[in-house]
């Protein structure tokens, strides 16, 4: 205990391949440090739920108003690629959970392996997403080069939505589905990229022996972030690829 | 406390990292079971979407997704073993989210829509604009 604020608590390393953890000086105990960080991170994850929640509300509202637009729009997506990406994310969520467990039980090599596999999953997800976006671009559903072009008031046309083959011509506001599809998957994809970066950062720390049964807080928090990415996708997959 | 034997952290109810307080460490077998359940539920999601249940398709898809989400939250995110305050903080976000959904969708359900939106609500609009259909109208 360091109530005088001058002596930090040090958690010893469980073995020669690990390094001790020094509790930040503004915390009295390791438990306080852990619980403070954890509570803060849960608050952050709650804001993430609300961030995506607003987009889900937009989805449900417009799906209610233009069900035909959403059904036809969903059919333009490749549900098989969506299902593969769902499986990839579920597997990576499992490897992440195992990575956290490995850190908790001071298994350095396993921590590195499972975190590495999670990053591979993140990359696989983004590669598949890239090819999906490429196909949407080619059909003119989302023309990325025109994404930020101004709305043409005279013709009422959106530069980023061309629909070259006119498949969405028979339904009102065909662009709506693709606007929501792109916004939701792009913000989700951004989380995948950030998550992969954070896991790489965890791997650097793990390689240095920073994480063990005495201290695994960063691994735990990054794990929670990664599971949230999976959580969001669990809802995105049926809503976008299998539009009910 | 650093001398504590952590080897039993490999079983389902072991504790590791006593220096950071008591932590539940899940067994590998449990994580694998959760993964298998999630994959099976994904298959059921795809299968259910192939059958036309009418408006129930949305409810079924969201019900399965909610079960999957609950598994991820409870087991992968360890919420089942987390402190009460952390449970309240995270799960309350879903409470507020449901408020957002309820008020947004109830607005849509109770609104008299105008313009092109009335195409889907022709009957509703007819009742609204044809009060003269009442046979007793003007008889007294």
XYZ file of C-alpha atoms in Angstrom:
384
model
C 0.000 0.000 0.000
C 1.304 3.441 -0.795
C -0.998 5.886 0.881
C 1.770 8.456 0.962
C 1.768 8.378 -2.850
C 5.523 7.951 -3.097
C 5.896 4.199 -3.223
C 4.241 2.357 -6.054
C 2.992 -1.172 -5.654
C 4.935 -3.673 -7.756
C 3.403 -6.966 -8.871
C 6.245 -9.476 -9.213
C 6.750 -11.444 -12.408
C 5.701 -15.102 -12.147
C 8.766 -16.289 -14.042
C 12.004 -15.241 -15.728
C 10.285 -14.688 -19.101
C 7.976 -12.050 -17.559
C 8.507 -8.563 -16.202
C 6.955 -7.131 -12.997
C 4.079 -4.677 -13.227
C 4.267 -1.380 -11.391
C 0.853 -0.122 -10.368
C 0.298 3.474 -11.518
C 1.149 5.829 -8.656
C -2.354 7.314 -8.455
C -3.826 3.954 -7.464
C -3.528 2.557 -3.960
C -3.902 -1.093 -4.900
C -3.710 -3.301 -7.996
C -7.388 -4.131 -7.495
C -8.289 -0.453 -7.600
C -6.251 0.011 -10.775
C -7.905 -2.965 -12.412
C -11.467 -2.072 -11.436
C -11.089 1.600 -12.394
C -9.810 0.764 -15.853
C -12.425 -1.908 -16.337
C -15.306 0.395 -15.330
C -13.986 3.103 -17.644
C -13.757 0.653 -20.511
C -17.299 -0.635 -19.963
C -18.502 2.980 -20.065
C -16.680 3.409 -23.370
C -18.220 0.206 -24.739
C -21.671 1.492 -23.677
C -21.082 4.583 -25.841
C -20.067 2.270 -28.694
C -23.372 0.426 -28.361
C -25.187 3.757 -28.566
C -23.093 4.890 -31.557
C -24.068 1.822 -33.558
C -27.537 1.911 -31.981
C -28.343 5.168 -33.757
C -27.460 3.537 -37.075
C -29.546 0.470 -36.239
C -32.478 2.780 -35.429
C -32.057 4.382 -38.875
C -32.004 0.912 -40.431
C -35.178 -0.236 -38.659
C -37.016 2.990 -39.471
C -36.251 2.979 -43.202
C -36.712 -0.784 -43.413
C -40.216 -0.195 -42.038
C -40.939 2.580 -44.577
C -39.305 1.004 -47.654
C -39.269 -2.783 -47.092
C -39.051 -3.544 -50.836
C -36.000 -1.287 -51.205
C -34.239 -3.081 -48.383
C -35.141 -6.560 -49.589
C -33.961 -5.848 -53.132
C -30.862 -4.071 -51.812
C -29.987 -7.004 -49.573
C -30.234 -9.346 -52.551
C -27.464 -7.342 -54.267
C -25.061 -8.345 -51.489
C -23.317 -11.721 -51.526
C -24.739 -13.505 -48.476
C -22.133 -16.261 -48.811
C -19.314 -13.752 -48.351
C -21.283 -12.294 -45.444
C -21.626 -15.739 -43.875
C -17.904 -16.446 -44.371
C -17.051 -13.134 -42.708
C -19.435 -13.942 -39.862
C -17.607 -17.239 -39.329
C -14.227 -15.503 -39.543
C -15.258 -12.979 -36.871
C -16.743 -15.646 -34.589
C -13.532 -17.690 -34.868
C -11.425 -14.598 -34.174
C -13.595 -13.778 -31.167
C -12.860 -17.267 -29.873
C -9.097 -16.930 -30.485
C -9.203 -13.576 -28.661
C -11.012 -15.126 -25.691
C -8.349 -17.856 -25.651
C -5.626 -15.193 -25.912
C -6.967 -13.414 -22.820
C -7.178 -16.754 -21.014
C -3.570 -17.547 -21.989
C -2.424 -14.212 -20.544
C -4.407 -14.870 -17.362
C -2.658 -18.205 -16.955
C 0.847 -16.862 -17.803
C 1.172 -18.791 -21.067
C 3.252 -16.365 -23.089
C 3.599 -18.354 -26.315
C -0.098 -19.201 -26.383
C -1.003 -15.541 -25.778
C 1.122 -14.568 -28.783
C -0.287 -17.370 -30.920
C -3.956 -16.686 -30.182
C -3.546 -12.912 -30.573
C -1.720 -13.520 -33.857
C -4.554 -15.731 -35.093
C -7.017 -12.986 -34.148
C -5.102 -10.469 -36.254
C -5.125 -12.966 -39.151
C -8.917 -13.145 -38.737
C -9.162 -9.355 -38.791
C -7.101 -9.205 -41.982
C -9.147 -11.963 -43.637
C -12.325 -10.079 -42.762
C -11.049 -6.835 -44.291
C -9.768 -8.581 -47.450
C -13.208 -10.147 -48.030
C -14.823 -6.779 -47.263
C -12.536 -5.127 -49.815
C -13.710 -7.458 -52.580
C -17.313 -6.880 -51.563
C -16.881 -3.119 -51.704
C -15.128 -3.504 -55.061
C -18.134 -5.363 -56.492
C -20.555 -2.739 -55.118
C -18.390 -0.065 -56.717
C -18.449 -1.837 -60.070
C -22.242 -2.069 -60.029
C -22.486 1.601 -59.133
C -24.236 0.910 -55.834
C -21.483 2.747 -53.988
C -19.227 4.736 -56.295
C -16.368 5.483 -53.952
C -14.738 8.083 -56.212
C -17.962 10.143 -56.013
C -18.660 9.498 -52.337
C -18.142 13.110 -51.287
C -19.485 14.787 -54.424
C -22.279 17.274 -53.659
C -25.926 16.336 -54.078
C -27.303 17.564 -57.403
C -30.429 19.528 -56.520
C -31.437 20.065 -60.155
C -31.624 16.373 -61.049
C -32.042 15.085 -57.509
C -29.331 12.533 -58.172
C -26.624 11.317 -55.858
C -23.228 11.143 -57.533
C -22.176 8.095 -55.509
C -25.251 6.045 -56.465
C -25.283 5.224 -60.190
C -26.898 1.763 -60.245
C -25.478 1.070 -63.737
C -27.715 -1.959 -64.369
C -30.829 -0.256 -63.017
C -31.607 -3.151 -60.669
C -32.895 -0.783 -57.996
C -34.946 1.288 -60.459
C -38.251 -0.358 -59.524
C -38.131 0.538 -55.837
C -38.229 3.949 -54.154
C -34.948 5.476 -52.956
C -32.687 2.575 -53.893
C -29.712 4.518 -52.571
C -31.058 4.359 -48.997
C -30.135 0.733 -48.456
C -26.625 1.223 -49.784
C -26.100 4.409 -47.771
C -26.968 2.508 -44.590
C -24.994 -0.558 -45.715
C -21.869 1.490 -46.375
C -22.136 3.629 -43.228
C -22.661 0.671 -40.925
C -20.075 -1.662 -42.474
C -17.477 1.107 -42.901
C -17.721 2.201 -39.249
C -17.642 -1.467 -38.269
C -14.643 -2.024 -40.573
C -12.879 0.923 -38.937
C -13.361 -0.837 -35.607
C -11.892 -4.031 -37.097
C -8.787 -2.117 -38.234
C -8.403 -0.315 -34.888
C -8.966 -3.620 -33.080
C -6.276 -5.355 -35.155
C -3.865 -2.505 -34.335
C -4.623 -2.807 -30.626
C -4.083 -6.572 -30.705
C -0.707 -6.055 -32.426
C 0.158 -3.627 -29.619
C -0.838 -6.305 -27.092
C 1.440 -8.785 -28.897
C 4.396 -6.420 -28.544
C 3.707 -6.183 -24.793
C 3.180 -9.931 -24.543
C 6.496 -10.598 -26.315
C 8.183 -8.410 -23.716
C 6.576 -10.511 -20.975
C 4.393 -7.708 -19.621
C 1.252 -9.852 -19.296
C 0.908 -12.709 -16.802
C -1.386 -13.969 -14.078
C -0.470 -10.925 -11.978
C -1.244 -8.346 -14.645
C -3.308 -8.841 -17.815
C -5.484 -5.714 -17.785
C -4.633 -4.405 -21.317
C -5.190 -7.864 -22.849
C -8.547 -8.080 -21.087
C -9.681 -4.627 -22.316
C -8.552 -5.131 -25.925
C -10.326 -8.497 -25.800
C -13.542 -6.770 -24.764
C -13.161 -4.316 -27.669
C -12.683 -7.166 -30.112
C -15.745 -9.015 -28.801
C -17.786 -5.829 -29.279
C -16.733 -5.766 -32.946
C -18.042 -9.330 -33.212
C -21.210 -8.393 -31.314
C -22.093 -5.627 -33.805
C -21.493 -7.911 -36.778
C -23.810 -10.571 -35.305
C -26.648 -8.093 -35.945
C -25.279 -6.589 -39.172
C -25.073 -9.934 -40.970
C -28.782 -10.898 -40.916
C -29.968 -7.296 -41.304
C -27.833 -6.466 -44.347
C -27.207 -9.777 -46.119
C -30.401 -11.675 -45.336
C -32.776 -8.671 -45.158
C -35.853 -10.045 -43.370
C -0.109 -13.413 -2.127
C 2.274 -13.707 -5.040
C 3.264 -17.069 -3.659
C -0.234 -18.330 -4.378
C -0.322 -21.382 -6.596
C -1.914 -20.416 -9.893
C -1.771 -23.835 -11.470
C -5.430 -24.456 -10.693
C -6.279 -21.511 -12.942
C -6.615 -24.047 -15.723
C -9.868 -25.395 -14.435
C -13.220 -23.742 -14.892
C -13.384 -22.163 -11.471
C -9.782 -21.280 -10.867
C -8.523 -17.862 -9.986
C -5.599 -16.126 -11.575
C -4.046 -12.746 -11.053
C -4.882 -12.524 -7.395
C -2.764 -9.400 -7.326
C -5.479 -7.669 -9.352
C -8.252 -9.242 -7.314
C -10.184 -12.402 -7.925
C -10.819 -13.242 -11.543
C -12.783 -16.022 -13.038
C -10.832 -17.871 -15.680
C -13.012 -19.805 -18.042
C -12.031 -23.246 -19.217
C -10.965 -23.800 -22.820
C -13.745 -26.347 -23.182
C -16.377 -23.742 -22.302
C -15.006 -21.269 -24.862
C -15.066 -23.999 -27.501
C -18.675 -24.887 -26.635
C -19.681 -21.227 -26.961
C -17.933 -21.008 -30.339
C -19.713 -24.135 -31.607
C -23.069 -22.770 -30.397
C -22.402 -19.454 -32.172
C -21.522 -21.224 -35.442
C -24.619 -23.437 -35.256
C -26.806 -20.389 -34.575
C -25.253 -18.659 -37.609
C -26.320 -21.649 -39.707
C -29.830 -21.459 -38.260
C -29.925 -17.717 -39.087
C -29.165 -18.446 -42.754
C -31.623 -21.371 -42.825
C -34.442 -19.374 -41.247
C -33.954 -16.565 -43.770
C -34.644 -19.059 -46.612
C -38.156 -19.735 -45.284
C -40.874 -17.123 -45.692
C -42.444 -16.502 -42.310
C -43.774 -13.117 -43.397
C -43.168 -10.329 -40.899
C -41.959 -12.940 -38.379
C -38.698 -13.325 -40.348
C -37.382 -10.116 -38.778
C -38.358 -11.222 -35.281
C -36.770 -14.646 -35.778
C -33.529 -13.165 -37.165
C -33.285 -10.679 -34.297
C -34.155 -13.319 -31.694
C -31.333 -15.600 -32.919
C -28.930 -12.637 -33.105
C -29.882 -11.699 -29.532
C -29.128 -15.219 -28.308
C -25.750 -15.081 -30.088
C -25.045 -11.640 -28.627
C -25.963 -12.888 -25.140
C -23.480 -15.765 -25.493
C -20.705 -13.381 -26.572
C -21.481 -10.926 -23.758
C -21.916 -13.504 -20.986
C -19.007 -15.822 -21.815
C -16.498 -14.239 -24.235
C -16.816 -10.848 -22.520
C -17.008 -12.497 -19.076
C -19.918 -10.302 -18.041
C -21.422 -13.266 -16.201
C -18.549 -13.067 -13.701
C -18.011 -9.309 -13.767
C -18.824 -6.913 -10.937
C -22.371 -5.614 -10.453
C -21.410 -2.049 -11.408
C -19.834 -3.187 -14.694
C -22.879 -5.287 -15.515
C -25.177 -2.329 -14.849
C -23.063 0.083 -16.914
C -22.860 -2.146 -19.981
C -26.317 -3.715 -19.923
C -27.991 -0.339 -19.267
C -26.774 0.767 -22.721
C -29.180 -1.797 -24.191
C -31.977 -0.387 -22.033
C -31.380 3.101 -23.445
C -31.043 1.625 -26.922
C -34.475 0.032 -26.555
C -35.887 3.459 -25.633
C -34.422 4.855 -28.861
C -35.978 2.027 -30.888
C -39.359 2.157 -29.132
C -39.839 5.908 -29.570
C -38.493 5.948 -33.134
C -40.683 3.080 -34.291
C -43.775 4.151 -32.327
C -43.465 7.525 -34.038
C -43.527 5.753 -37.368
C -46.397 3.465 -36.367
C -48.652 6.300 -35.185
C -47.785 8.949 -37.755
C -50.091 9.865 -40.584
C -47.637 9.779 -43.424
C -47.917 12.172 -46.320
C -46.624 12.304 -49.870
C -45.236 9.174 -51.428
C -45.171 7.385 -48.113
C -48.993 7.198 -48.175
C -48.707 4.675 -51.018
C -48.265 1.986 -48.401
C -50.942 3.436 -46.170
C -53.764 4.021 -48.628
C -56.387 2.516 -46.358
C -55.281 4.591 -43.437
C -55.391 7.738 -45.526
C -58.844 6.836 -46.858
C -60.249 6.608 -43.351
C -58.669 9.863 -42.485
C -59.916 11.792 -45.497
C -63.361 10.266 -45.913
C -65.248 10.987 -42.690
C -68.398 11.556 -44.814
C -68.719 7.791 -45.138
C -70.500 7.859 -41.784
C -74.222 7.229 -42.717
C -75.461 9.200 -39.710
C -73.569 12.241 -40.838
C -75.881 15.342 -40.971
C -79.063 13.495 -39.912
C -79.643 15.621 -36.846
